[in-house]
Short mmCIF file of C-alpha atoms in Angstrom, two decimals:
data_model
loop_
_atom_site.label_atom_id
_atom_site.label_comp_id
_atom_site.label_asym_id
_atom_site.label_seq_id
_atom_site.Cartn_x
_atom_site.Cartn_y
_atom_site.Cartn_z
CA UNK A 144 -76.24 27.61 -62.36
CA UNK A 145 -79.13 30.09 -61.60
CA UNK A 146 -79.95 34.05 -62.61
CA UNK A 147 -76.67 35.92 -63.24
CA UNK A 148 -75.54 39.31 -61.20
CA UNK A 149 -73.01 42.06 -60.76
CA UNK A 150 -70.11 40.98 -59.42
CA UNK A 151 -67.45 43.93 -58.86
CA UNK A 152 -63.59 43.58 -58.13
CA UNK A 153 -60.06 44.06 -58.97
CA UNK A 154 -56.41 43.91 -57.70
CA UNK A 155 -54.97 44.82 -54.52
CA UNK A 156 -53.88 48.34 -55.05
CA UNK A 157 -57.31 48.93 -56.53
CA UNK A 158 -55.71 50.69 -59.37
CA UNK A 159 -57.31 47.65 -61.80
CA UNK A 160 -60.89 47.55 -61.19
CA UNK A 161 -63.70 45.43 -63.02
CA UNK A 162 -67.48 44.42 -63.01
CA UNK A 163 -68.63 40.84 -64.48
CA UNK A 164 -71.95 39.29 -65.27
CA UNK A 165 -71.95 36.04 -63.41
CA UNK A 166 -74.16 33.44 -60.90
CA UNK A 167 -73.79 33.85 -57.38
CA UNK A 168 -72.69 30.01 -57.67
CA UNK A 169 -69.29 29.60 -60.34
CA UNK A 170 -67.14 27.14 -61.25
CA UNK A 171 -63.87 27.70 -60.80
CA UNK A 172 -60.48 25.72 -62.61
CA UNK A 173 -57.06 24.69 -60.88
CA UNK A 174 -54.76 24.87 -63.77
CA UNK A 175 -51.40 22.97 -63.13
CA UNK A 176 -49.79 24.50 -66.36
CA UNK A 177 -46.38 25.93 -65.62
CA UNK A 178 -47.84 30.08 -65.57
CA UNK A 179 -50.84 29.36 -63.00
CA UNK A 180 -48.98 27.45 -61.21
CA UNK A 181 -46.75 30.17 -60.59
CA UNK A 182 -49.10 32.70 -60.27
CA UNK A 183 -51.31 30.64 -58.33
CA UNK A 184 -54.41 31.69 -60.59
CA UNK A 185 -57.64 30.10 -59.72
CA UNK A 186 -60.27 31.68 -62.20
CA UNK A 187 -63.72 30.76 -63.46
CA UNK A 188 -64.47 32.21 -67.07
CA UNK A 189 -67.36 34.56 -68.51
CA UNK A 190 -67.97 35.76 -71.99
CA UNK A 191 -66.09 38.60 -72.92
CA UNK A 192 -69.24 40.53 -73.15
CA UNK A 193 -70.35 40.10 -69.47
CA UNK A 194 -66.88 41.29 -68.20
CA UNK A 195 -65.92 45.17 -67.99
CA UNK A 196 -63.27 47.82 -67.00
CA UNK A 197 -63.65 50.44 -64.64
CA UNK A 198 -62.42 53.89 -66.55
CA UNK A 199 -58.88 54.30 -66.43
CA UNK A 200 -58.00 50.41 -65.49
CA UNK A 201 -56.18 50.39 -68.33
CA UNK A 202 -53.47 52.30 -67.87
CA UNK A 203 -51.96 49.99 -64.93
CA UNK A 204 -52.36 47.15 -66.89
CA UNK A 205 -49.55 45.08 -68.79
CA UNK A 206 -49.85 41.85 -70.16
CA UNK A 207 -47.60 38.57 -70.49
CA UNK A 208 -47.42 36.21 -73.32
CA UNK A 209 -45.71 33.16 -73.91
CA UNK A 210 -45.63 30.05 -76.03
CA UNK A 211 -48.90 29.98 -78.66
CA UNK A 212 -49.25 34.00 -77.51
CA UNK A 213 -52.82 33.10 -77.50
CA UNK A 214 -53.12 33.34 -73.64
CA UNK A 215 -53.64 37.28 -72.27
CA UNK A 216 -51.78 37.20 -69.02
CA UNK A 217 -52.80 40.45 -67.29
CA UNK A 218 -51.56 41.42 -64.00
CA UNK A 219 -51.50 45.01 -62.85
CA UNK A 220 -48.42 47.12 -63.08
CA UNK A 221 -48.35 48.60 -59.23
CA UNK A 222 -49.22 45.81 -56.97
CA UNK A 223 -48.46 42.41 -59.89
CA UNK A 224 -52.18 40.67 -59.09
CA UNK A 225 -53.76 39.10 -62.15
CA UNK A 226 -57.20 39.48 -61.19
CA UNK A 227 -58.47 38.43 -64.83
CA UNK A 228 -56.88 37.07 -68.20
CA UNK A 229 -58.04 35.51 -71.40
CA UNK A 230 -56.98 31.70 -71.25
CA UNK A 231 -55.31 29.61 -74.30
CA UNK A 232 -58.62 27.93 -74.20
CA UNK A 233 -60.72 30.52 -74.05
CA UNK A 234 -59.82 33.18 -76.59
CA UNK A 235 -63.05 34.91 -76.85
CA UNK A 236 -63.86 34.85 -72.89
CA UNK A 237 -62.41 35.98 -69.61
CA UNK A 238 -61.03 34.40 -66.65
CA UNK A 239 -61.36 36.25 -63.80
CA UNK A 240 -59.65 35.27 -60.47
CA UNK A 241 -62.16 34.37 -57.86
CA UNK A 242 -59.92 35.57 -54.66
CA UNK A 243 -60.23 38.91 -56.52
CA UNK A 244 -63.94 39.12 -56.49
CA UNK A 245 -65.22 41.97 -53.76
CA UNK A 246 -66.62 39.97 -50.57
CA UNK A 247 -70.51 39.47 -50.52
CA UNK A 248 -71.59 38.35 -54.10
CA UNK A 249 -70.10 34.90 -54.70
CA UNK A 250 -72.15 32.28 -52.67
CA UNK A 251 -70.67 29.13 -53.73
CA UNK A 252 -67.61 28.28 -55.86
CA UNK A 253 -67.41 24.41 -57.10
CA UNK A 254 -63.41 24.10 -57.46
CA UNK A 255 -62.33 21.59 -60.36
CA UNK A 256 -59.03 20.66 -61.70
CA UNK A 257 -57.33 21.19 -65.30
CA UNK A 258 -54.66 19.32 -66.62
CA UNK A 259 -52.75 22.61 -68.36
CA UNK A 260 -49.49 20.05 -68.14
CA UNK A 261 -50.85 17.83 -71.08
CA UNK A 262 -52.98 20.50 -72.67
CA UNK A 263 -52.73 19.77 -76.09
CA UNK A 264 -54.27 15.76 -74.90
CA UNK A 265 -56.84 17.04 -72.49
CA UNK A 266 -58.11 19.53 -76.07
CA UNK A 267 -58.08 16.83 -78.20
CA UNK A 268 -59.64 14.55 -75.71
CA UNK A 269 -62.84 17.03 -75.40
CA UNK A 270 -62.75 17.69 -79.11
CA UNK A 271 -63.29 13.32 -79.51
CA UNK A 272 -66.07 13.89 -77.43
CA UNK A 273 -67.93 16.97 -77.51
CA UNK A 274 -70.68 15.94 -79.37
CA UNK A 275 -70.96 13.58 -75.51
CA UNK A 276 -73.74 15.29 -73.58
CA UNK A 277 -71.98 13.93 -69.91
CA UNK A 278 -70.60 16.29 -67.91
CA UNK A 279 -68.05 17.60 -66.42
CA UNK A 280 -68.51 20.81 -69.09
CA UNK A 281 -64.64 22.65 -69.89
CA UNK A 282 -65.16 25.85 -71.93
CA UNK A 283 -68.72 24.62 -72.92
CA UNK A 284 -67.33 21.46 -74.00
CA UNK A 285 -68.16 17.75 -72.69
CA UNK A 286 -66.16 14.40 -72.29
CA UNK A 287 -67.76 11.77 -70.97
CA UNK A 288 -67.15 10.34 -67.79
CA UNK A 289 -64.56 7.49 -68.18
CA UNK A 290 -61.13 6.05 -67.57
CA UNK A 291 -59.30 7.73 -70.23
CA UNK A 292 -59.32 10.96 -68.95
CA UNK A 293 -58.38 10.52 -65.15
CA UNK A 294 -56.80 13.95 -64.96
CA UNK A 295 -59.43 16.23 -65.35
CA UNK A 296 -61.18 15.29 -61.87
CA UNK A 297 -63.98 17.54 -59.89
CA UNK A 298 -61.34 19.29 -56.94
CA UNK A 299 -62.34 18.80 -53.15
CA UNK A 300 -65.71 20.29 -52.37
CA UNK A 301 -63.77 23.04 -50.94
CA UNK A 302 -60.48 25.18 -51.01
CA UNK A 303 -60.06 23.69 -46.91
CA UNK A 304 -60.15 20.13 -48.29
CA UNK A 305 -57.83 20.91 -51.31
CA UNK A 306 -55.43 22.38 -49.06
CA UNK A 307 -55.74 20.00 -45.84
CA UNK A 308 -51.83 18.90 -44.40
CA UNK A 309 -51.29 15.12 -44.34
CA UNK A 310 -51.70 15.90 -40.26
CA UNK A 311 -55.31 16.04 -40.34
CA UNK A 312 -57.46 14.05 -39.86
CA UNK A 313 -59.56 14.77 -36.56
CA UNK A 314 -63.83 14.98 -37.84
CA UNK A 315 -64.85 16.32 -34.30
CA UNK A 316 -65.03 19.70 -33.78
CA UNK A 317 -62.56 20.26 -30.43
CA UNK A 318 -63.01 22.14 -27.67
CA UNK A 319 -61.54 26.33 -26.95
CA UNK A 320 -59.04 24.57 -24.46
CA UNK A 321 -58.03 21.81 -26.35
CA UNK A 322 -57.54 24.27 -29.37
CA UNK A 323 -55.20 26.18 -27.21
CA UNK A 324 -53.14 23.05 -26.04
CA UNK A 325 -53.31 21.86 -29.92
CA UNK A 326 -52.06 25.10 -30.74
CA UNK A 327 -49.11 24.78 -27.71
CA UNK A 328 -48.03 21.15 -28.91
CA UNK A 329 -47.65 22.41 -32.60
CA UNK A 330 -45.52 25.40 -31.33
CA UNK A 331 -43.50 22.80 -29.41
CA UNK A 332 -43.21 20.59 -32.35
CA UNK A 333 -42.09 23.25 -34.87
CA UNK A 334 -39.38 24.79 -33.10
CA UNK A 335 -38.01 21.27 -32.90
CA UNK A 336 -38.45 20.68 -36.46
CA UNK A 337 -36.76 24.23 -37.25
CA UNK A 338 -33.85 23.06 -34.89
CA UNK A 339 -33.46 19.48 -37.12
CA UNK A 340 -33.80 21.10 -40.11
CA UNK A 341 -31.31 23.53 -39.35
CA UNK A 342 -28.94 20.97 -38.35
CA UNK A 343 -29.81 18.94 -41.42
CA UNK A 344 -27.71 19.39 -44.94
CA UNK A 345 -29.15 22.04 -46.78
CA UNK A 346 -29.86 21.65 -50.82
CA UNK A 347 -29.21 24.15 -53.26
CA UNK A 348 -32.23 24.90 -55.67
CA UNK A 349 -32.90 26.65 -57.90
CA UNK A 350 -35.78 28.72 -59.57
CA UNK A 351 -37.01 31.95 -60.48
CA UNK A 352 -39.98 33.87 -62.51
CA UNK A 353 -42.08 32.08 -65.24
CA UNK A 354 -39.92 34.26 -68.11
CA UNK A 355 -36.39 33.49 -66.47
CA UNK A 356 -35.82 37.37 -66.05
CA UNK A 357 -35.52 36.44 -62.44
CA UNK A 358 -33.52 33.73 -61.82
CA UNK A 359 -32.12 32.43 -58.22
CA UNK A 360 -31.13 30.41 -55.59
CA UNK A 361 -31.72 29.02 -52.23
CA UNK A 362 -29.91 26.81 -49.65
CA UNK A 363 -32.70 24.80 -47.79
CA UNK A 364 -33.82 21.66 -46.61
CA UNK A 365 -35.06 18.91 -49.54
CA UNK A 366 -38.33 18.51 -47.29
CA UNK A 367 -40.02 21.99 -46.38
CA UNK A 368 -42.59 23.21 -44.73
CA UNK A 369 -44.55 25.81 -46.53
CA UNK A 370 -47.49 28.38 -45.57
CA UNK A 371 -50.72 29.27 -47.06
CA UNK A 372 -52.15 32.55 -46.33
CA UNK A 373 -55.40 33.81 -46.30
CA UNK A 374 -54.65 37.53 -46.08
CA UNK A 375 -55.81 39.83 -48.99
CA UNK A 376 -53.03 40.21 -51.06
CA UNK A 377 -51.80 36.52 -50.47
CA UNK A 378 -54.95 35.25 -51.29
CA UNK A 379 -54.74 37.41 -54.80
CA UNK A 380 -51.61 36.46 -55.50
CA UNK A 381 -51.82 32.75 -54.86
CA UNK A 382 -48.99 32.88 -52.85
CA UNK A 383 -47.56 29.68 -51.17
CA UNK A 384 -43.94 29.69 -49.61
CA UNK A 385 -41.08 28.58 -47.27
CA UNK A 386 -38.83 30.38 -45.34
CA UNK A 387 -35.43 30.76 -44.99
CA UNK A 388 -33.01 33.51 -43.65
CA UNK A 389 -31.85 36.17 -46.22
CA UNK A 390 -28.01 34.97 -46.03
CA UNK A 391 -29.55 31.62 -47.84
CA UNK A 392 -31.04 33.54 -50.51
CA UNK A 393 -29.44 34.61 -53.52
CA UNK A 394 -30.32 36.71 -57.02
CA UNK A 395 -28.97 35.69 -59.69
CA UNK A 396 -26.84 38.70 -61.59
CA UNK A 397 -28.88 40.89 -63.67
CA UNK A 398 -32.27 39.33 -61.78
CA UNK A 399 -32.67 43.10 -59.91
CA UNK A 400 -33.13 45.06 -63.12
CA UNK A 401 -36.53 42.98 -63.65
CA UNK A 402 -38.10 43.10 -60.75
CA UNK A 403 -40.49 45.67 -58.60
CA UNK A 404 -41.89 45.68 -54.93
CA UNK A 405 -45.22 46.63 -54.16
CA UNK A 406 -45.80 47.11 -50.33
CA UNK A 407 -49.40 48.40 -48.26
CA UNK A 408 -50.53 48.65 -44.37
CA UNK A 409 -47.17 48.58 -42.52
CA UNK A 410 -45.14 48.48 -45.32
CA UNK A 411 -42.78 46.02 -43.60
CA UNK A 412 -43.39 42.78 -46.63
CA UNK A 413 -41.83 43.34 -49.83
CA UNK A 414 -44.18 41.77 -52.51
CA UNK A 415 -41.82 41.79 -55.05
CA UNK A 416 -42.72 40.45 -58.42
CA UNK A 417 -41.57 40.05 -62.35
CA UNK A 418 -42.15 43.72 -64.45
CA UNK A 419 -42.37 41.79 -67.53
CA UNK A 420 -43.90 38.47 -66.43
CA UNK A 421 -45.55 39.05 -63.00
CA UNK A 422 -44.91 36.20 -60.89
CA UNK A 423 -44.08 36.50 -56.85
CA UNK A 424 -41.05 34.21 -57.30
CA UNK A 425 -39.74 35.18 -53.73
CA UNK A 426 -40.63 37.64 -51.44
CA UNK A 427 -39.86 39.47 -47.12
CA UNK A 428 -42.99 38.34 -45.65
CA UNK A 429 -44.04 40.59 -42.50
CA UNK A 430 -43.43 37.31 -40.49
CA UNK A 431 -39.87 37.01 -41.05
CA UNK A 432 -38.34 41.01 -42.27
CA UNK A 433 -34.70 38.68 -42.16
CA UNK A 434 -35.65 36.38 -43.96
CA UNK A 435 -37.17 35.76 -47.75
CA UNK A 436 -40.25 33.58 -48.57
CA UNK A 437 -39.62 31.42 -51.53
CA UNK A 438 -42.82 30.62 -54.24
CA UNK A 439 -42.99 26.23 -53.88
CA UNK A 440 -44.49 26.49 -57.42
CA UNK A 441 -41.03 28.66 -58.56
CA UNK A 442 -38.54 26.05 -57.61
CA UNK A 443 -37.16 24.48 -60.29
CA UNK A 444 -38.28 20.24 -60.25
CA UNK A 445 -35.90 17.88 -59.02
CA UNK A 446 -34.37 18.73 -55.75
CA UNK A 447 -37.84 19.63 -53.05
CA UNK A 448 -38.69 15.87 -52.03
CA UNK A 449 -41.64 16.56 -49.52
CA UNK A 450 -43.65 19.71 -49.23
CA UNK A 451 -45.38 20.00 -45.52
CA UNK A 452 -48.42 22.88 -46.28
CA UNK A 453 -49.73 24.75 -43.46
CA UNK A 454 -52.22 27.48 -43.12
CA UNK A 455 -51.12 31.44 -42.14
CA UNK A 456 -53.98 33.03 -40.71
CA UNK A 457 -52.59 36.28 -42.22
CA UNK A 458 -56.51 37.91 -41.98
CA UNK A 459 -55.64 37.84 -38.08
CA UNK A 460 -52.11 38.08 -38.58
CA UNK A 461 -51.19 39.40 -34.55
CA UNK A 462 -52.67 36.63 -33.16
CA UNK A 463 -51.58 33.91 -35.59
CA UNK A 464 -47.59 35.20 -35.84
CA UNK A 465 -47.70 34.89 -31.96
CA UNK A 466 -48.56 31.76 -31.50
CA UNK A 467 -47.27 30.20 -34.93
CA UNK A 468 -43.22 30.02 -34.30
CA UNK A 469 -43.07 31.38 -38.33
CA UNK A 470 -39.77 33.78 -37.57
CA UNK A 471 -37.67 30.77 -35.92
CA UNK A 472 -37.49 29.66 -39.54
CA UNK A 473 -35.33 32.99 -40.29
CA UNK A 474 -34.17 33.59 -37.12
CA UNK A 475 -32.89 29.77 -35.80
CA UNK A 476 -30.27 30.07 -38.78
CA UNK A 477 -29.18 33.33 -38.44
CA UNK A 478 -27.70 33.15 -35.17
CA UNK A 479 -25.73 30.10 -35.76
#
């Protein structure tokens, strides 16, 4: 993986800051467990040794545990990012969150999947076989490369591929002025959608916060279409949501008393989040101030059918929210 350097980084208030030991090229895991789904950690892991605090980090620090309490799940008390933790599999190392690393060290970042779902299997499976040399390699381990373990499986040679909607599918790179008309027909095509789905029967579901402190629910469509941002703290936080207008929306009783609301630049999102657990459950995007943005990975299974993702160019947030149609998914509703 090549000579290791200093990478630096942290969370999004900056209060939590770190340096780690690592190659300019990582490996980083996709767990599908029911916490990083959640929190929508992507992480690749160093020895404890080669990871370190900044003075005083410590302090806005808390940490969630569940299940085996062998996991560390740190997330910072001010803004809610987990920007590292100490995995179930990796008691003696650190996972640090690769959206959290400071711009300018990491070169390359080979994305692979882990099957945290059937986690006890996928152990046991690499414990049958770690005297295998083959690789794939999970926490040092090896399995070898055969049909019995089909779900741990190298990810998309990038987060764009991993991501991509169903809708693509064009190789050749178009034109500025057939961007723009692109960009004009998909305008076209989601207010229409908004104007179905608003017409459409709505579904109650439910969901909430990985410890249940926060508990809700939502009156939406069974088929959604939900946004993946690339701005800083969405990109920390893992974020990916829907939208629908704040009447639609509802806490469960006692749900307020658990949670917090961290908010930067304008001020005008609410990035709420768990105190005890720290997952973004729901939260008012700057997009859509009427309306509330609802974590895909917090619903509750058995009532979202079809999941339509779509990319938020939050990094050049003016120009994307003007040509995107994203508040007619708060607003359409409202003023029925």
């Amino acid at each position: 993986m090549g000579s290791e350097m200093i990478h630096s980084g942290g969370c999004h208030c900056r209060r939590v800051r770190w340096q780690v030991e690592a190659p300019a090229s990582v490996v980083a895991w996709i767990c599908n467990c029911s916490n990083c789904s959640m929190r929508g950690s992507t992480a690749f892991v160093v020895p404890a040794a080669k990871f370190k605090l900044e003075a005083g980090a410590e302090e806005s620090i808390t940490t969630y545990t569940f299940g085996t309490h062998t996991a560390k799940h740190t997330f910072c008390k001010v803004c809610g990012i987990t920007s590292f933790y100490t995995q179930r599999d990796n008691p003696g190392e650190v996972a640090v969150t690769v959206a959290c690393v400071d711009p300018g060290t990491v070169a390359h970042v080979e994305y692979r999947r882990f099957d945290g779902r059937n986690w006890d299997a996928l152990i046991q499976l690499l414990r049958d076989h770690e005297t295998e040399a083959e690789t794939p390699v999970v926490s040092g381990k090896a399995w070898p490369k055969s049909k019995a373990a089909p779900r741990l499986n190298a990810a998309p040679k990038s987060a764009k591929d991993f991501h991509a909607s169903s809708t693509s599918g064009a190789t050749a790179k178009p034109s500025r002025e057939e961007r723009k008309n692109q960009r004009t027909a998909r305008g076209t095509a989601l207010t229409d959608q908004i104007t179905r789905a608003m017409g459409s029967d709505d579904v109650v579901h439910s969901g909430g916060c990985h410890c249940r402190r926060v508990r809700w629910r939502v009156e939406a469509p069974a088929s959604v279409v939900a946004w993946i941002c690339n701005c800083s703290d969405c990109s920390m936080r893992g974020n990916t949501h829907f939208v629908v207008p704040a009447a639609k929306f509802r806490l469960d009783a006692g749900a307020e008393e658990s949670l917090t609301t961290y908010t930067f630049g304008t001020h005008t999102a609410k990035h709420t989040f768990c105190k005890v657990c720290g997952i973004t459950s729901f939260y008012t995007p700057r997009s859509n101030p009427d309306g509330v943005a609802v974590t895909v990975a917090c619903v509750d299974p058995g009532t979202m059918e079809h999941v339509e993702y779509r990319r938020a160019d939050g990094r050049n947030w003016e120009a994307w929210f003007a040509s995107s149609n994203i508040a007619g998914f708060s607003e359409a509703a409202a003023a029925e």
